[in-house]
Amino acid sequence: ALYTLLSVKEKKPKHPLKPSVVPAWIDTFRVDLKANRPFMWFLISRMAVFMGLATVQQFALYFFRDVAGGTDPAAATTRFLIISVVFMLIAVLPAGYLSDRIGRKPVAATSAFVGATGILIILINQSVVVLMAGASIIGISLGAFTSTNWALATDLVAKGQEAKYLGIANMATAGGSALARLIGPVIDFFNQFGPNTGYYVMLLACMIYFIAGGLIL
């Protein structure tokens, strides 16, 4: 941010506008979604996938504690997240390269389905080895989706309002992360019907989020 502030020199408009604070603030959130329908579907898709990713991140510790077991669920959760991040970093550049060659949507949609596959693996088997394998697949999904999805966002934003629309895309990211936490009471509710049933419902919901995000794209 500091480098950008000091190095980027912007041209000043000849007749700069000086709107009052309230109208300017209202205009910030005024978006014509009818005229930008593809961008609207993009936002819904992005929110769905990030709901899946955020759910895994937020409830991983409880899952390791209650379902996977082990003597140190906190350490297991840390390993799970570290493996996810490592494979995310590995996937980012190849996914970006592929998106330049074959298109943004195919890579982003495929990465969402890859994330669903990682969740399915965890849903079937909760052994430590399988959980870490699932972590690597989810990490690949996260890296590929994030890089290509941002590229897709820059293709879809309204011309002349690029920064505004990218800001809205960030709101979809934050919104997905916030909505993901609502699954907590659902987990508690279904756990009443059987040991850890709520966690399996949670994983199923994550799969649905990923698949929906891919299909919407």
Coordinates of N, CA and C in Angstrom, one line a residue:
A1 N 0.8 -1.2 0.0 CA 0.0 0.0 0.0 C 0.9 1.3 0.0
L2 N 1.9 1.2 0.8 CA 2.8 2.4 0.9 C 3.5 2.6 -0.5
Y3 N 4.0 1.5 -1.1 CA 4.6 1.7 -2.4 C 3.7 2.2 -3.4
T4 N 2.4 1.8 -3.4 CA 1.4 2.3 -4.4 C 1.2 3.8 -4.1
L5 N 1.0 4.1 -2.9 CA 0.8 5.5 -2.5 C 1.9 6.5 -3.0
L6 N 3.1 6.0 -2.9 CA 4.2 6.9 -3.2 C 4.6 6.8 -4.7
S7 N 4.3 5.7 -5.4 CA 4.8 5.6 -6.7 C 3.8 5.8 -7.8
V8 N 2.5 5.6 -7.5 CA 1.5 5.8 -8.6 C 1.0 7.2 -8.6
K9 N 1.2 7.8 -9.8 CA 0.8 9.2 -9.9 C -0.5 9.3 -10.8
E10 N -1.5 9.7 -10.2 CA -2.8 9.8 -10.9 C -3.0 11.2 -11.4
K11 N -3.7 11.2 -12.6 CA -4.0 12.5 -13.2 C -5.2 13.1 -12.5
K12 N -5.1 14.4 -12.2 CA -6.2 15.1 -11.6 C -7.3 15.5 -12.6
P13 N -8.6 15.3 -12.3 CA -9.6 15.7 -13.3 C -9.6 17.2 -13.5
K14 N -10.0 17.6 -14.7 CA -10.0 19.1 -14.9 C -11.1 19.8 -14.1
H15 N -12.2 19.1 -13.9 CA -13.3 19.7 -13.1 C -13.7 18.7 -12.0
P16 N -12.9 18.6 -10.9 CA -13.2 17.6 -9.9 C -14.5 17.9 -9.2
L17 N -15.2 16.8 -9.0 CA -16.5 16.8 -8.3 C -16.3 16.9 -6.8
K18 N -17.2 17.7 -6.2 CA -17.1 17.8 -4.7 C -18.5 17.5 -4.1
P19 N -18.9 16.2 -4.2 CA -20.2 15.9 -3.6 C -20.2 15.9 -2.1
S20 N -21.3 16.2 -1.5 CA -21.4 16.1 0.0 C -21.3 14.6 0.4
V21 N -21.0 14.4 1.7 CA -20.6 13.1 2.2 C -21.8 12.1 2.0
V22 N -23.0 12.4 2.4 CA -24.1 11.5 2.4 C -24.4 11.0 0.9
P23 N -24.6 11.9 0.0 CA -24.9 11.4 -1.4 C -23.7 10.6 -2.0
A24 N -22.5 11.0 -1.6 CA -21.4 10.2 -2.1 C -21.4 8.8 -1.5
W25 N -21.7 8.7 -0.2 CA -21.7 7.4 0.4 C -22.8 6.5 -0.1
I26 N -24.0 7.1 -0.4 CA -25.1 6.4 -1.0 C -24.8 5.9 -2.4
D27 N -24.1 6.8 -3.2 CA -23.7 6.4 -4.5 C -22.7 5.3 -4.6
T28 N -21.9 5.2 -3.5 CA -20.9 4.1 -3.4 C -21.6 2.7 -3.5
F29 N -22.8 2.6 -2.9 CA -23.4 1.3 -2.8 C -24.5 1.1 -3.9
R30 N -24.6 2.1 -4.8 CA -25.6 2.0 -5.9 C -25.1 1.2 -7.0
V31 N -25.7 0.0 -7.3 CA -25.2 -0.9 -8.3 C -26.3 -1.3 -9.2
D32 N -26.2 -1.2 -10.5 CA -27.2 -1.6 -11.4 C -26.9 -3.1 -11.8
L33 N -27.5 -4.0 -11.0 CA -27.3 -5.4 -11.2 C -28.0 -5.9 -12.5
K34 N -29.1 -5.3 -12.9 CA -29.8 -5.7 -14.1 C -28.9 -5.5 -15.3
A35 N -28.2 -4.4 -15.3 CA -27.3 -4.1 -16.4 C -26.0 -4.9 -16.3
N36 N -25.7 -5.5 -15.2 CA -24.5 -6.3 -15.0 C -24.9 -7.7 -14.4
R37 N -25.8 -8.3 -15.1 CA -26.3 -9.6 -14.6 C -25.2 -10.7 -14.4
P38 N -24.3 -10.8 -15.4 CA -23.2 -11.8 -15.2 C -22.4 -11.5 -13.9
F39 N -22.2 -10.3 -13.5 CA -21.5 -9.9 -12.3 C -22.3 -10.3 -11.1
M40 N -23.6 -10.2 -11.2 CA -24.5 -10.7 -10.1 C -24.3 -12.1 -9.8
W41 N -24.4 -12.9 -10.9 CA -24.2 -14.4 -10.7 C -22.8 -14.7 -10.2
F42 N -21.8 -13.9 -10.7 CA -20.5 -14.1 -10.2 C -20.4 -13.9 -8.7
L43 N -21.1 -12.9 -8.1 CA -21.1 -12.6 -6.7 C -21.7 -13.8 -5.9
I44 N -22.8 -14.3 -6.4 CA -23.5 -15.4 -5.8 C -22.6 -16.6 -5.7
S45 N -21.9 -16.9 -6.9 CA -21.0 -18.0 -6.9 C -19.9 -17.9 -6.0
R46 N -19.3 -16.7 -6.0 CA -18.2 -16.4 -5.1 C -18.5 -16.6 -3.6
M47 N -19.7 -16.1 -3.3 CA -20.2 -16.2 -1.9 C -20.4 -17.6 -1.5
A48 N -20.9 -18.4 -2.4 CA -21.2 -19.8 -2.1 C -19.9 -20.6 -1.8
V49 N -18.9 -20.4 -2.7 CA -17.6 -21.1 -2.5 C -16.9 -20.7 -1.2
F50 N -16.9 -19.4 -1.0 CA -16.3 -18.9 0.2 C -17.0 -19.3 1.5
M51 N -18.3 -19.6 1.4 CA -19.1 -20.1 2.5 C -18.5 -21.5 2.8
G52 N -18.3 -22.3 1.8 CA -17.7 -23.6 2.0 C -16.3 -23.6 2.6
L53 N -15.5 -22.7 2.1 CA -14.1 -22.6 2.6 C -14.1 -22.1 4.1
A54 N -14.9 -21.1 4.3 CA -14.9 -20.5 5.7 C -15.5 -21.5 6.7
T55 N -16.5 -22.3 6.3 CA -17.0 -23.3 7.2 C -16.0 -24.3 7.6
V56 N -15.2 -24.7 6.7 CA -14.1 -25.7 7.0 C -13.1 -25.0 8.0
Q57 N -12.7 -23.8 7.7 CA -11.8 -23.1 8.5 C -12.3 -22.8 9.9
Q58 N -13.6 -22.4 10.0 CA -14.1 -22.0 11.3 C -14.4 -23.2 12.3
F59 N -14.8 -24.3 11.7 CA -15.2 -25.4 12.5 C -14.2 -26.6 12.5
A60 N -13.1 -26.4 12.0 CA -12.1 -27.5 11.9 C -11.7 -27.9 13.3
L61 N -11.4 -27.0 14.2 CA -11.0 -27.4 15.5 C -12.1 -28.3 16.2
Y62 N -13.3 -27.9 16.1 CA -14.4 -28.7 16.8 C -14.5 -30.0 16.1
F63 N -14.4 -30.1 14.8 CA -14.4 -31.3 14.1 C -13.3 -32.3 14.5
F64 N -12.1 -31.8 14.6 CA -11.0 -32.6 15.1 C -11.2 -33.1 16.5
R65 N -11.8 -32.2 17.3 CA -12.0 -32.5 18.8 C -13.1 -33.6 18.9
D66 N -14.2 -33.4 18.2 CA -15.4 -34.2 18.5 C -15.5 -35.5 17.6
V67 N -14.9 -35.4 16.4 CA -15.1 -36.4 15.4 C -13.8 -37.2 15.2
A68 N -12.8 -36.5 14.8 CA -11.5 -37.2 14.5 C -10.8 -37.7 15.8
G69 N -11.1 -37.1 16.9 CA -10.4 -37.5 18.1 C -8.9 -37.2 18.2
G70 N -8.2 -38.0 18.9 CA -6.7 -37.7 19.0 C -6.5 -37.0 20.3
T71 N -5.2 -37.0 20.7 CA -4.8 -36.4 22.0 C -4.7 -34.9 21.9
D72 N -4.4 -34.3 20.7 CA -4.2 -32.9 20.6 C -4.9 -32.3 19.4
P73 N -6.2 -32.1 19.5 CA -7.0 -31.6 18.3 C -6.5 -30.3 17.8
A74 N -6.0 -29.4 18.7 CA -5.5 -28.1 18.3 C -4.3 -28.3 17.3
A75 N -3.4 -29.2 17.7 CA -2.2 -29.4 16.8 C -2.6 -30.0 15.5
A76 N -3.6 -30.9 15.5 CA -4.1 -31.5 14.3 C -4.8 -30.5 13.4
T77 N -5.5 -29.6 14.0 CA -6.1 -28.5 13.2 C -5.1 -27.6 12.6
T78 N -4.0 -27.3 13.3 CA -3.0 -26.5 12.8 C -2.3 -27.1 11.6
R79 N -2.0 -28.4 11.7 CA -1.4 -29.2 10.6 C -2.4 -29.2 9.4
F80 N -3.6 -29.3 9.6 CA -4.6 -29.3 8.6 C -4.6 -28.0 7.8
L81 N -4.6 -26.9 8.5 CA -4.6 -25.6 7.9 C -3.3 -25.3 7.2
I82 N -2.2 -25.7 7.8 CA -0.9 -25.5 7.2 C -0.8 -26.2 5.9
I83 N -1.2 -27.5 5.8 CA -1.2 -28.2 4.6 C -2.1 -27.6 3.6
S84 N -3.2 -27.1 4.0 CA -4.1 -26.4 3.0 C -3.5 -25.2 2.4
V85 N -2.8 -24.4 3.2 CA -2.1 -23.2 2.8 C -1.0 -23.5 1.8
V86 N -0.2 -24.5 2.2 CA 0.9 -24.9 1.3 C 0.5 -25.3 -0.1
F87 N -0.6 -26.1 -0.1 CA -1.1 -26.6 -1.4 C -1.8 -25.4 -2.2
M88 N -2.4 -24.5 -1.4 CA -2.9 -23.3 -2.0 C -1.9 -22.5 -2.8
L89 N -0.7 -22.3 -2.1 CA 0.4 -21.6 -2.7 C 0.9 -22.3 -4.0
I90 N 0.9 -23.6 -3.9 CA 1.4 -24.4 -5.0 C 0.5 -24.3 -6.2
A91 N -0.8 -24.1 -6.0 CA -1.8 -24.1 -7.0 C -2.0 -22.8 -7.7
V92 N -1.7 -21.7 -7.0 CA -2.1 -20.4 -7.4 C -1.5 -20.0 -8.8
L93 N -0.2 -20.1 -9.1 CA 0.3 -19.7 -10.3 C -0.1 -20.7 -11.5
P94 N 0.0 -22.0 -11.3 CA -0.5 -22.9 -12.4 C -1.9 -22.6 -12.8
A95 N -2.8 -22.3 -11.8 CA -4.2 -22.0 -12.1 C -4.3 -20.7 -12.9
G96 N -3.5 -19.7 -12.5 CA -3.5 -18.5 -13.2 C -3.1 -18.7 -14.6
Y97 N -2.0 -19.5 -14.8 CA -1.5 -19.7 -16.2 C -2.6 -20.4 -17.0
L98 N -3.3 -21.4 -16.4 CA -4.3 -22.1 -17.1 C -5.5 -21.2 -17.5
S99 N -5.9 -20.3 -16.6 CA -7.0 -19.4 -16.8 C -6.7 -18.5 -18.0
D100 N -5.4 -18.1 -18.2 CA -5.0 -17.3 -19.3 C -5.1 -18.1 -20.6
R101 N -5.0 -19.4 -20.5 CA -5.0 -20.2 -21.7 C -6.3 -20.7 -22.1
I102 N -7.1 -21.2 -21.2 CA -8.4 -21.9 -21.5 C -9.6 -21.1 -21.0
G103 N -9.4 -20.0 -20.3 CA -10.5 -19.2 -19.8 C -10.7 -19.3 -18.3
R104 N -11.3 -18.2 -17.7 CA -11.4 -18.1 -16.3 C -12.4 -19.1 -15.7
K105 N -13.6 -19.1 -16.4 CA -14.7 -19.9 -15.8 C -14.5 -21.4 -15.7
P106 N -13.9 -22.0 -16.8 CA -13.6 -23.4 -16.6 C -12.7 -23.8 -15.5
V107 N -11.7 -23.0 -15.2 CA -10.7 -23.3 -14.2 C -11.4 -23.0 -12.8
A108 N -12.1 -21.9 -12.7 CA -12.8 -21.5 -11.4 C -13.8 -22.6 -11.1
A109 N -14.7 -23.0 -12.1 CA -15.7 -23.9 -11.8 C -15.1 -25.3 -11.4
T110 N -14.1 -25.7 -12.1 CA -13.4 -27.0 -11.8 C -12.8 -27.0 -10.4
S111 N -12.2 -25.8 -10.0 CA -11.6 -25.7 -8.7 C -12.7 -25.8 -7.6
A112 N -13.9 -25.3 -7.9 CA -15.0 -25.5 -6.9 C -15.4 -26.9 -6.8
F113 N -15.5 -27.7 -7.9 CA -15.8 -29.1 -7.8 C -14.7 -29.9 -7.2
V114 N -13.4 -29.4 -7.3 CA -12.3 -30.1 -6.6 C -12.5 -29.9 -5.1
G115 N -12.9 -28.7 -4.7 CA -13.2 -28.5 -3.3 C -14.2 -29.4 -2.7
A116 N -15.3 -29.6 -3.5 CA -16.4 -30.6 -3.1 C -15.8 -32.0 -3.0
T117 N -14.9 -32.3 -3.9 CA -14.3 -33.7 -3.8 C -13.5 -33.8 -2.5
G118 N -12.7 -32.8 -2.1 CA -12.0 -32.8 -0.9 C -12.9 -33.0 0.3
I119 N -14.0 -32.3 0.3 CA -15.0 -32.5 1.4 C -15.6 -33.9 1.4
L120 N -15.9 -34.4 0.2 CA -16.4 -35.8 0.2 C -15.5 -36.8 0.8
I121 N -14.2 -36.6 0.5 CA -13.2 -37.6 1.0 C -13.2 -37.5 2.6
I122 N -13.3 -36.3 3.1 CA -13.4 -36.2 4.6 C -14.7 -36.8 5.1
L123 N -15.7 -36.6 4.4 CA -17.0 -37.1 4.8 C -17.1 -38.6 4.9
I124 N -16.3 -39.3 4.0 CA -16.3 -40.8 3.9 C -15.4 -41.3 5.0
N125 N -14.3 -40.7 5.3 CA -13.3 -41.3 6.2 C -12.6 -40.2 7.0
Q126 N -12.6 -40.4 8.3 CA -12.0 -39.4 9.2 C -10.6 -39.8 9.8
S127 N -9.9 -40.7 9.2 CA -8.6 -41.0 9.7 C -7.7 -39.8 9.4
V128 N -6.6 -39.8 10.2 CA -5.7 -38.6 10.1 C -5.1 -38.5 8.7
V129 N -4.7 -39.6 8.1 CA -4.1 -39.5 6.7 C -5.1 -39.0 5.7
V130 N -6.3 -39.5 5.8 CA -7.4 -39.0 4.9 C -7.7 -37.6 5.1
L131 N -7.7 -37.1 6.3 CA -8.0 -35.7 6.6 C -7.0 -34.8 6.1
M132 N -5.7 -35.2 6.1 CA -4.6 -34.4 5.6 C -4.7 -34.4 4.1
A133 N -5.1 -35.6 3.5 CA -5.2 -35.6 2.0 C -6.4 -34.7 1.6
G134 N -7.4 -34.7 2.4 CA -8.5 -33.7 2.1 C -8.1 -32.3 2.2
A135 N -7.2 -32.0 3.2 CA -6.7 -30.7 3.4 C -5.9 -30.2 2.1
S136 N -5.1 -31.1 1.6 CA -4.3 -30.7 0.4 C -5.2 -30.4 -0.8
I137 N -6.3 -31.2 -1.0 CA -7.2 -31.0 -2.1 C -8.0 -29.7 -1.9
I138 N -8.4 -29.4 -0.7 CA -9.1 -28.2 -0.4 C -8.2 -27.0 -0.6
G139 N -6.9 -27.1 -0.3 CA -5.9 -26.1 -0.5 C -5.8 -25.8 -2.0
I140 N -5.7 -26.9 -2.8 CA -5.6 -26.7 -4.3 C -6.8 -26.0 -4.8
S141 N -8.0 -26.4 -4.3 CA -9.2 -25.7 -4.7 C -9.2 -24.2 -4.3
L142 N -8.8 -23.9 -3.1 CA -8.8 -22.5 -2.7 C -7.8 -21.7 -3.5
G143 N -6.6 -22.2 -3.8 CA -5.6 -21.4 -4.6 C -6.1 -21.2 -6.0
A144 N -6.6 -22.3 -6.6 CA -7.1 -22.2 -8.0 C -8.3 -21.3 -8.1
F145 N -9.2 -21.4 -7.2 CA -10.4 -20.6 -7.3 C -10.1 -19.1 -7.0
T146 N -9.3 -18.8 -6.0 CA -9.1 -17.5 -5.7 C -8.4 -16.7 -6.8
S147 N -7.4 -17.3 -7.4 CA -6.6 -16.6 -8.4 C -7.5 -16.4 -9.7
T148 N -8.1 -17.5 -10.1 CA -8.9 -17.3 -11.4 C -10.2 -16.5 -11.2
N149 N -10.7 -16.6 -9.9 CA -12.0 -15.9 -9.7 C -11.7 -14.4 -9.7
W150 N -10.6 -13.9 -9.2 CA -10.2 -12.5 -9.2 C -10.0 -12.1 -10.7
A151 N -9.4 -12.9 -11.5 CA -9.2 -12.6 -12.9 C -10.6 -12.5 -13.6
L152 N -11.5 -13.4 -13.2 CA -12.9 -13.3 -13.8 C -13.6 -12.0 -13.3
A153 N -13.3 -11.6 -12.1 CA -14.0 -10.4 -11.6 C -13.5 -9.2 -12.4
T154 N -12.2 -9.1 -12.7 CA -11.7 -8.0 -13.5 C -12.3 -8.0 -14.9
D155 N -12.7 -9.1 -15.4 CA -13.3 -9.2 -16.8 C -14.7 -8.7 -16.7
L156 N -15.4 -8.9 -15.6 CA -16.9 -8.7 -15.5 C -17.2 -7.3 -15.0
V157 N -16.3 -6.6 -14.3 CA -16.7 -5.3 -13.7 C -17.1 -4.3 -14.8
A158 N -18.0 -3.4 -14.3 CA -18.4 -2.3 -15.2 C -17.3 -1.4 -15.6
K159 N -17.2 -1.1 -16.8 CA -16.1 -0.2 -17.3 C -16.2 1.2 -16.6
G160 N -15.1 1.7 -16.1 CA -15.2 3.0 -15.5 C -15.5 3.0 -14.0
Q161 N -15.9 1.8 -13.5 CA -16.3 1.6 -12.1 C -15.6 0.3 -11.6
E162 N -14.4 0.1 -12.1 CA -13.7 -1.2 -11.7 C -13.5 -1.3 -10.2
A163 N -12.9 -0.3 -9.6 CA -12.6 -0.3 -8.2 C -13.9 -0.6 -7.3
K164 N -14.9 0.1 -7.7 CA -16.2 0.0 -7.0 C -16.7 -1.5 -7.0
Y165 N -16.7 -2.1 -8.2 CA -17.2 -3.4 -8.3 C -16.3 -4.5 -7.7
L166 N -15.0 -4.2 -7.7 CA -14.1 -5.1 -7.0 C -14.3 -5.0 -5.5
G167 N -14.6 -3.8 -5.0 CA -15.0 -3.7 -3.6 C -16.2 -4.5 -3.3
I168 N -17.2 -4.5 -4.2 CA -18.4 -5.3 -4.0 C -18.1 -6.8 -3.9
A169 N -17.1 -7.2 -4.8 CA -16.7 -8.6 -4.8 C -16.1 -9.0 -3.4
N170 N -15.4 -8.0 -2.8 CA -14.8 -8.3 -1.5 C -15.9 -8.4 -0.5
M171 N -17.0 -7.7 -0.7 CA -18.2 -7.8 0.2 C -18.8 -9.2 0.1
A172 N -18.8 -9.7 -1.1 CA -19.3 -11.1 -1.2 C -18.4 -12.1 -0.5
T173 N -17.1 -11.9 -0.5 CA -16.2 -12.7 0.2 C -16.4 -12.7 1.7
A174 N -16.5 -11.4 2.2 CA -16.8 -11.3 3.6 C -18.2 -11.8 4.0
G175 N -19.1 -11.6 3.1 CA -20.5 -12.1 3.4 C -20.5 -13.6 3.5
G176 N -19.8 -14.3 2.6 CA -19.8 -15.7 2.6 C -19.1 -16.2 3.9
S177 N -18.1 -15.5 4.3 CA -17.4 -15.9 5.6 C -18.3 -15.7 6.8
A178 N -19.1 -14.6 6.8 CA -20.0 -14.4 7.9 C -21.2 -15.4 7.9
L179 N -21.8 -15.6 6.7 CA -22.9 -16.6 6.7 C -22.5 -18.0 7.0
A180 N -21.2 -18.3 6.8 CA -20.7 -19.7 7.1 C -20.9 -20.0 8.6
R181 N -20.8 -19.0 9.5 CA -20.9 -19.2 10.9 C -22.3 -19.6 11.3
L182 N -23.3 -19.4 10.5 CA -24.7 -19.7 10.9 C -24.9 -21.2 10.9
I183 N -24.0 -22.0 10.4 CA -24.1 -23.5 10.4 C -23.9 -24.0 11.8
G184 N -23.3 -23.2 12.7 CA -23.0 -23.6 14.1 C -24.3 -24.2 14.8
P185 N -25.4 -23.4 14.9 CA -26.6 -23.9 15.6 C -27.1 -25.1 14.8
V186 N -27.0 -25.2 13.5 CA -27.4 -26.4 12.8 C -26.6 -27.6 13.2
I187 N -25.3 -27.5 13.4 CA -24.5 -28.6 13.9 C -25.0 -29.1 15.3
D188 N -25.3 -28.1 16.2 CA -25.8 -28.5 17.5 C -27.1 -29.2 17.4
F189 N -28.0 -28.7 16.5 CA -29.3 -29.3 16.4 C -29.3 -30.7 16.0
F190 N -28.5 -31.0 14.9 CA -28.5 -32.4 14.4 C -27.6 -33.3 15.3
N191 N -26.7 -32.8 16.1 CA -26.0 -33.6 17.0 C -26.9 -34.2 18.1
Q192 N -28.1 -33.7 18.3 CA -29.0 -34.3 19.2 C -29.6 -35.6 18.7
F193 N -29.5 -35.8 17.4 CA -30.1 -37.1 16.9 C -29.1 -38.2 16.7
G194 N -27.9 -38.0 17.0 CA -26.9 -39.0 17.0 C -25.5 -38.4 17.1
P195 N -24.5 -39.2 17.6 CA -23.2 -38.7 17.8 C -22.6 -38.1 16.5
N196 N -22.2 -36.8 16.5 CA -21.6 -36.1 15.4 C -22.4 -36.0 14.2
T197 N -23.7 -36.3 14.2 CA -24.5 -36.2 13.0 C -24.4 -34.7 12.5
G198 N -24.4 -33.8 13.4 CA -24.3 -32.4 13.0 C -23.1 -32.1 12.1
Y199 N -22.0 -32.7 12.4 CA -20.8 -32.4 11.6 C -20.9 -33.0 10.2
Y200 N -21.6 -34.2 10.1 CA -21.8 -34.7 8.8 C -22.7 -33.9 8.0
V201 N -23.7 -33.3 8.6 CA -24.6 -32.3 8.0 C -23.8 -31.1 7.5
M202 N -22.9 -30.6 8.4 CA -22.0 -29.5 8.0 C -21.2 -29.8 6.8
L203 N -20.6 -31.0 6.7 CA -19.7 -31.4 5.6 C -20.6 -31.5 4.3
L204 N -21.8 -32.0 4.5 CA -22.7 -32.1 3.3 C -23.1 -30.7 2.8
A205 N -23.3 -29.8 3.8 CA -23.6 -28.4 3.4 C -22.4 -27.8 2.6
C206 N -21.2 -28.0 3.1 CA -20.0 -27.5 2.4 C -19.9 -28.0 1.0
M207 N -20.2 -29.3 0.8 CA -20.2 -29.9 -0.6 C -21.2 -29.2 -1.4
I208 N -22.4 -28.9 -0.9 CA -23.5 -28.2 -1.6 C -23.0 -26.8 -2.0
Y209 N -22.3 -26.1 -1.0 CA -21.8 -24.8 -1.3 C -20.9 -24.8 -2.5
F210 N -19.9 -25.7 -2.5 CA -18.9 -25.8 -3.6 C -19.5 -26.1 -4.9
I211 N -20.4 -27.1 -4.9 CA -21.0 -27.6 -6.1 C -21.9 -26.4 -6.7
A212 N -22.7 -25.8 -5.8 CA -23.5 -24.7 -6.3 C -22.7 -23.6 -6.9
G213 N -21.6 -23.2 -6.2 CA -20.7 -22.2 -6.8 C -20.2 -22.5 -8.1
G214 N -19.8 -23.8 -8.3 CA -19.3 -24.2 -9.6 C -20.4 -24.2 -10.7
L215 N -21.5 -24.7 -10.4 CA -22.6 -24.7 -11.3 C -23.1 -23.3 -11.7
I216 N -23.1 -22.4 -10.8 CA -23.6 -21.0 -11.1 C -22.6 -20.4 -12.0
L217 N -21.3 -20.7 -11.9 CA -20.3 -20.1 -12.8 C -20.6 -20.7 -14.3

